[in-house]
mmCIF file of C-alpha atoms in Angstrom:
data_model
loop_
_atom_site.group_PDB
_atom_site.id
_atom_site.type_symbol
_atom_site.label_atom_id
_atom_site.label_comp_id
_atom_site.label_asym_id
_atom_site.label_seq_id
_atom_site.Cartn_x
_atom_site.Cartn_y
_atom_site.Cartn_z
ATOM 1 C CA MET A 808 115.701 113.720 93.247
ATOM 2 C CA THR A 809 117.261 117.033 92.484
ATOM 3 C CA ARG A 810 118.622 117.799 96.435
ATOM 4 C CA PRO A 811 119.132 116.641 99.230
ATOM 5 C CA PRO A 812 116.361 116.074 101.686
ATOM 6 C CA SER A 813 116.222 118.952 104.772
ATOM 7 C CA ALA A 814 117.053 118.244 107.653
ATOM 8 C CA ALA A 815 113.165 117.751 108.637
ATOM 9 C CA GLN A 816 113.078 114.959 105.674
ATOM 10 C CA ARG A 817 115.920 113.371 107.404
ATOM 11 C CA ARG A 818 114.579 113.199 110.215
ATOM 12 C CA VAL A 819 111.760 111.582 108.951
ATOM 13 C CA ILE A 820 113.992 109.132 107.097
ATOM 14 C CA ASP A 821 115.839 108.139 110.286
ATOM 15 C CA ALA A 822 112.537 107.696 112.269
ATOM 16 C CA ALA A 823 111.181 104.582 109.458
ATOM 17 C CA ASP A 824 110.895 101.151 110.955
ATOM 18 C CA PRO A 825 114.421 99.540 110.373
ATOM 19 C CA VAL A 826 112.545 96.238 108.517
ATOM 20 C CA THR A 827 109.591 97.650 106.553
ATOM 21 C CA GLY A 828 110.596 100.933 105.676
ATOM 22 C CA ARG A 829 107.409 102.083 106.560
ATOM 23 C CA LEU A 830 106.609 106.123 107.851
ATOM 24 C CA LYS A 831 105.160 108.773 109.880
ATOM 25 C CA GLY A 832 105.058 111.984 109.792
ATOM 26 C CA THR A 833 102.907 114.987 108.400
ATOM 27 C CA GLU A 834 101.270 114.994 105.324
ATOM 28 C CA SER A 835 103.820 117.388 103.909
ATOM 29 C CA GLN A 836 106.242 115.835 104.770
ATOM 30 C CA LEU A 837 105.466 112.459 103.453
ATOM 31 C CA ALA A 838 103.898 113.972 100.181
ATOM 32 C CA ALA A 839 108.092 116.140 99.551
ATOM 33 C CA LEU A 840 109.678 112.039 99.990
ATOM 34 C CA VAL A 841 107.527 110.820 97.411
ATOM 35 C CA ARG A 842 108.187 114.121 95.158
ATOM 36 C CA HIS A 843 111.956 113.169 95.646
ATOM 37 C CA GLY A 844 111.364 109.673 94.758
ATOM 38 C CA LEU A 845 112.301 108.572 98.744
ATOM 39 C CA ALA A 846 108.880 107.570 99.774
ATOM 40 C CA PHE A 847 105.794 105.883 97.937
ATOM 41 C CA ARG A 848 102.272 105.907 99.224
ATOM 42 C CA HIS A 849 100.575 102.431 99.343
ATOM 43 C CA PRO A 850 97.629 102.666 96.608
ATOM 44 C CA ARG A 851 96.196 100.228 99.475
ATOM 45 C CA PRO A 852 94.496 101.695 102.361
ATOM 46 C CA PRO A 853 94.989 102.243 105.188
ATOM 47 C CA HIS A 854 97.738 104.153 102.243
ATOM 48 C CA ALA A 855 100.560 104.228 104.571
ATOM 49 C CA HIS A 856 103.981 105.405 103.297
ATOM 50 C CA PHE A 857 106.968 103.257 102.887
ATOM 51 C CA LEU A 858 110.872 103.789 101.769
ATOM 52 C CA THR A 859 111.931 103.550 98.338
ATOM 53 C CA PRO A 860 115.545 101.733 97.517
ATOM 54 C CA ALA A 861 116.753 105.859 97.262
ATOM 55 C CA GLY A 862 115.022 106.184 100.627
ATOM 56 C CA HIS A 863 116.228 103.176 102.318
ATOM 57 C CA ARG A 864 120.094 104.098 101.328
ATOM 58 C CA ILE A 865 119.762 107.520 102.120
ATOM 59 C CA ARG A 866 118.605 105.762 105.847
ATOM 60 C CA GLU A 867 121.866 103.568 106.127
ATOM 61 C CA GLU A 868 124.253 106.105 105.308
ATOM 62 C CA THR A 869 122.367 107.768 108.232
ATOM 63 C CA THR A 870 122.556 105.201 109.980
ATOM 64 C CA THR A 871 126.616 104.588 108.494
ATOM 65 C CA ALA A 872 127.663 107.867 109.472
ATOM 66 C CA GLU A 873 127.084 107.693 113.378
ATOM 67 C CA ALA A 874 128.674 104.813 114.228
ATOM 68 C CA PRO A 875 132.144 105.470 115.437
ATOM 69 C CA ALA A 876 134.844 104.422 112.561
ATOM 70 C CA ALA A 877 138.660 103.272 113.111
ATOM 71 C CA GLU A 878 139.566 105.976 110.596
ATOM 72 C CA ALA A 879 137.789 109.454 108.691
ATOM 73 C CA PRO A 880 135.572 108.914 105.986
ATOM 74 C CA GLN A 881 136.571 109.529 101.916
ATOM 75 C CA PRO A 882 135.255 111.526 99.883
ATOM 76 C CA ALA A 883 132.417 110.214 97.315
ATOM 77 C CA PRO A 884 133.715 108.941 93.953
ATOM 78 C CA ALA A 885 133.086 112.202 91.777
ATOM 79 C CA HIS A 886 131.563 109.915 89.315
ATOM 80 C CA GLN A 887 128.923 109.154 91.775
ATOM 81 C CA PRO A 888 125.890 111.534 92.221
ATOM 82 C CA ALA A 889 125.511 112.343 96.822
ATOM 83 C CA GLY A 890 121.852 110.578 97.210
ATOM 84 C CA VAL A 891 122.173 108.861 94.282
ATOM 85 C CA PHE A 892 122.008 104.962 93.987
ATOM 86 C CA ALA A 893 123.158 102.910 90.174
ATOM 87 C CA ALA A 894 123.678 99.363 90.408
ATOM 88 C CA ARG A 895 126.487 98.447 88.051
ATOM 89 C CA VAL A 896 125.612 97.369 85.004
ATOM 90 C CA GLY A 897 128.458 96.898 84.251
ATOM 91 C CA GLY A 898 131.444 98.522 82.560
ATOM 92 C CA GLU A 899 131.469 101.687 84.846
ATOM 93 C CA GLU A 900 134.656 102.523 86.830
ATOM 94 C CA THR A 901 134.609 99.977 90.594
ATOM 95 C CA ALA A 902 137.077 101.546 92.448
ATOM 96 C CA ASP A 903 133.747 102.082 94.914
ATOM 97 C CA ALA A 904 133.804 98.078 95.265
ATOM 98 C CA GLY A 905 134.685 97.496 99.078
ATOM 99 C CA PRO A 906 132.109 97.385 102.365
ATOM 100 C CA SER A 907 130.489 100.671 101.730
ATOM 101 C CA ARG A 908 129.575 99.530 98.645
ATOM 102 C CA VAL A 909 128.849 96.370 99.909
ATOM 103 C CA ARG A 910 126.224 98.526 102.672
ATOM 104 C CA GLU A 911 123.929 99.971 99.753
ATOM 105 C CA VAL A 912 123.720 97.563 97.710
ATOM 106 C CA ARG A 913 122.308 95.218 100.256
ATOM 107 C CA SER A 914 120.126 98.009 101.703
ATOM 108 C CA ALA A 915 118.669 98.799 97.899
ATOM 109 C CA TRP A 916 118.429 94.843 97.575
ATOM 110 C CA GLN A 917 115.989 95.216 100.596
ATOM 111 C CA GLY A 918 114.142 98.283 99.791
ATOM 112 C CA LEU A 919 113.593 96.689 96.567
ATOM 113 C CA LEU A 920 112.147 93.522 98.079
ATOM 114 C CA GLU A 921 109.775 94.888 100.270
ATOM 115 C CA LEU A 922 108.251 97.819 97.126
ATOM 116 C CA ARG A 923 107.703 94.107 95.617
ATOM 117 C CA ARG A 924 105.877 92.783 98.638
ATOM 118 C CA MET A 925 103.837 96.338 99.109
ATOM 119 C CA THR A 926 103.308 96.721 95.545
ATOM 120 C CA ASN A 927 102.376 93.484 94.399
ATOM 121 C CA THR A 928 98.790 92.572 94.379
ATOM 122 C CA ASP A 929 99.088 89.204 96.495
ATOM 123 C CA GLY A 930 101.963 90.966 98.262
ATOM 124 C CA ALA A 931 105.005 88.031 97.245
ATOM 125 C CA VAL A 932 107.765 89.257 96.970
ATOM 126 C CA ASP A 933 109.153 86.323 94.833
ATOM 127 C CA ARG A 934 108.570 88.166 91.544
ATOM 128 C CA PRO A 935 109.793 91.570 90.531
ATOM 129 C CA CYS A 936 107.095 94.382 90.795
ATOM 130 C CA ALA A 937 105.902 97.074 88.430
ATOM 131 C CA TRP A 938 108.876 99.286 89.096
ATOM 132 C CA GLU A 939 111.306 96.480 87.884
ATOM 133 C CA ARG A 940 109.629 96.552 84.288
ATOM 134 C CA THR A 941 110.325 99.885 83.490
ATOM 135 C CA HIS A 942 113.668 99.855 85.447
ATOM 136 C CA LEU A 943 114.874 96.562 83.733
ATOM 137 C CA VAL A 944 118.582 96.921 83.182
ATOM 138 C CA GLN A 945 118.260 98.486 86.838
ATOM 139 C CA ALA A 946 116.316 95.778 88.633
ATOM 140 C CA ALA A 947 118.348 93.221 87.029
ATOM 141 C CA ALA A 948 121.654 94.684 88.086
ATOM 142 C CA LEU A 949 120.836 95.015 90.970
ATOM 143 C CA ALA A 950 119.871 91.100 91.462
ATOM 144 C CA LEU A 951 123.258 90.281 90.129
ATOM 145 C CA GLU A 952 125.395 92.631 92.376
ATOM 146 C CA ALA A 953 122.820 91.837 95.686
ATOM 147 C CA ALA A 954 123.749 88.189 94.677
ATOM 148 C CA GLY A 955 128.106 88.745 94.704
ATOM 149 C CA LEU A 956 128.332 88.917 91.499
ATOM 150 C CA HIS A 957 130.860 91.063 89.747
ATOM 151 C CA PRO A 958 129.890 93.341 86.944
ATOM 152 C CA ALA A 959 132.502 94.009 83.704
ATOM 153 C CA GLY A 960 134.923 97.122 84.534
ATOM 154 C CA THR A 961 135.626 99.768 81.984
ATOM 155 C CA THR A 962 138.979 98.631 80.584
ATOM 156 C CA GLY A 963 138.728 94.061 81.202
ATOM 157 C CA THR A 964 136.173 91.494 79.762
ATOM 158 C CA GLU A 965 135.624 89.740 83.154
ATOM 159 C CA GLY A 966 132.357 90.492 84.421
ATOM 160 C CA TYR A 967 128.879 90.246 83.691
ATOM 161 C CA ARG A 968 127.118 93.440 81.404
ATOM 162 C CA VAL A 969 123.590 93.693 81.288
ATOM 163 C CA ARG A 970 122.115 95.829 78.372
ATOM 164 C CA ALA A 971 118.430 96.377 77.242
ATOM 165 C CA THR A 972 117.497 94.890 74.094
ATOM 166 C CA PRO A 973 115.027 95.587 71.369
ATOM 167 C CA GLN A 974 112.188 92.757 72.899
ATOM 168 C CA PRO A 975 109.698 94.590 74.850
ATOM 169 C CA GLU A 976 110.570 93.573 78.943
ATOM 170 C CA ALA A 977 114.022 91.652 78.505
ATOM 171 C CA VAL A 978 117.740 92.274 78.692
ATOM 172 C CA ALA A 979 120.550 90.824 77.763
ATOM 173 C CA VAL A 980 123.181 90.348 79.976
ATOM 174 C CA ARG A 981 126.386 88.860 78.557
ATOM 175 C CA GLU A 982 129.462 87.446 80.715
ATOM 176 C CA PRO A 983 132.552 85.768 78.855
ATOM 177 C CA ASP A 984 132.963 82.849 81.314
ATOM 178 C CA ALA A 985 131.027 80.564 80.482
ATOM 179 C CA ALA A 986 130.320 78.926 84.355
ATOM 180 C CA ALA A 987 129.422 82.633 85.235
ATOM 181 C CA LEU A 988 127.176 83.250 83.028
ATOM 182 C CA LYS A 989 125.239 80.053 84.224
ATOM 183 C CA GLU A 990 125.600 81.934 87.822
ATOM 184 C CA CYS A 991 124.152 84.697 87.162
ATOM 185 C CA ALA A 992 121.092 82.638 84.516
ATOM 186 C CA VAL A 993 120.486 81.072 88.229
ATOM 187 C CA THR A 994 120.406 84.028 90.483
ATOM 188 C CA LEU A 995 117.918 86.330 87.750
ATOM 189 C CA GLU A 996 115.751 83.362 87.830
ATOM 190 C CA LYS A 997 116.116 82.935 92.128
ATOM 191 C CA ALA A 998 115.198 86.729 91.816
ATOM 192 C CA GLY A 999 111.682 86.467 89.436
ATOM 193 C CA TRP A 1000 112.979 86.077 86.283
ATOM 194 C CA GLN A 1001 113.012 84.237 83.504
ATOM 195 C CA VAL A 1002 116.097 83.442 81.336
ATOM 196 C CA GLY A 1003 116.904 81.512 78.747
ATOM 197 C CA GLU A 1004 120.283 81.198 76.759
ATOM 198 C CA HIS A 1005 121.046 82.351 73.753
ATOM 199 C CA THR A 1006 124.614 82.310 70.687
ATOM 200 C CA GLU A 1007 125.423 85.601 68.579
ATOM 201 C CA PRO A 1008 124.397 84.470 65.164
ATOM 202 C CA ARG A 1009 127.939 86.416 64.033
ATOM 203 C CA THR A 1010 130.332 85.799 67.151
ATOM 204 C CA GLY A 1011 128.927 82.261 68.195
ATOM 205 C CA ALA A 1012 129.280 84.217 72.429
ATOM 206 C CA ARG A 1013 126.818 82.990 74.257
ATOM 207 C CA TYR A 1014 124.370 85.422 76.028
ATOM 208 C CA LEU A 1015 121.413 85.350 78.389
ATOM 209 C CA LEU A 1016 117.768 87.370 77.471
ATOM 210 C CA ALA A 1017 115.600 87.414 80.611
ATOM 211 C CA SER A 1018 112.461 89.524 81.504
ATOM 212 C CA PRO A 1019 110.690 89.614 84.527
ATOM 213 C CA ARG A 1020 108.272 86.822 85.558
ATOM 214 C CA ARG A 1021 104.357 88.061 86.076
ATOM 215 C CA SER A 1022 103.067 84.235 87.280
#
């Protein structure tokens, strides 16, 4: 998305069904939201439009802004562009890890589950969808962060790190703590990923290889 949604588009987003994310609006409004990555058009009749995870986040931000606040809102961190959600893959700044981040992650995960339901041919939510297979690192990181696991920071070694690999449809997950690595494996398996544990030949460190399950 290159610019914030217009006032008319934001009204459409705010009026979306709170559970399914289904949208109502004019064809031009819905098409604009699709172009901005905030909505997708279901491939099967009646070809309804639904919020993407990014669209759910915009809606969540609006709901939060309208709620009474005990103190003045804090400005968004400079490293996180407004209107853009990215799951933490490990190695980023994690200063904004408070309640607002928890809400963002929860909203993004619920949006992803809805995306699975609407785009998997059988409506299954227990296995990854096509979007996740083309955004492997972000999808795996979102599953881990949504489960409450902690990514590595910029300086410390504790926490998970999700990285791309040369292997098709596979990511590597590293976590120096053996128990935490096992927890990462269990979390990804529950989220519909196939997970295997391996050993680095040179260092002997254990890591995970995870791929989206297809059936």
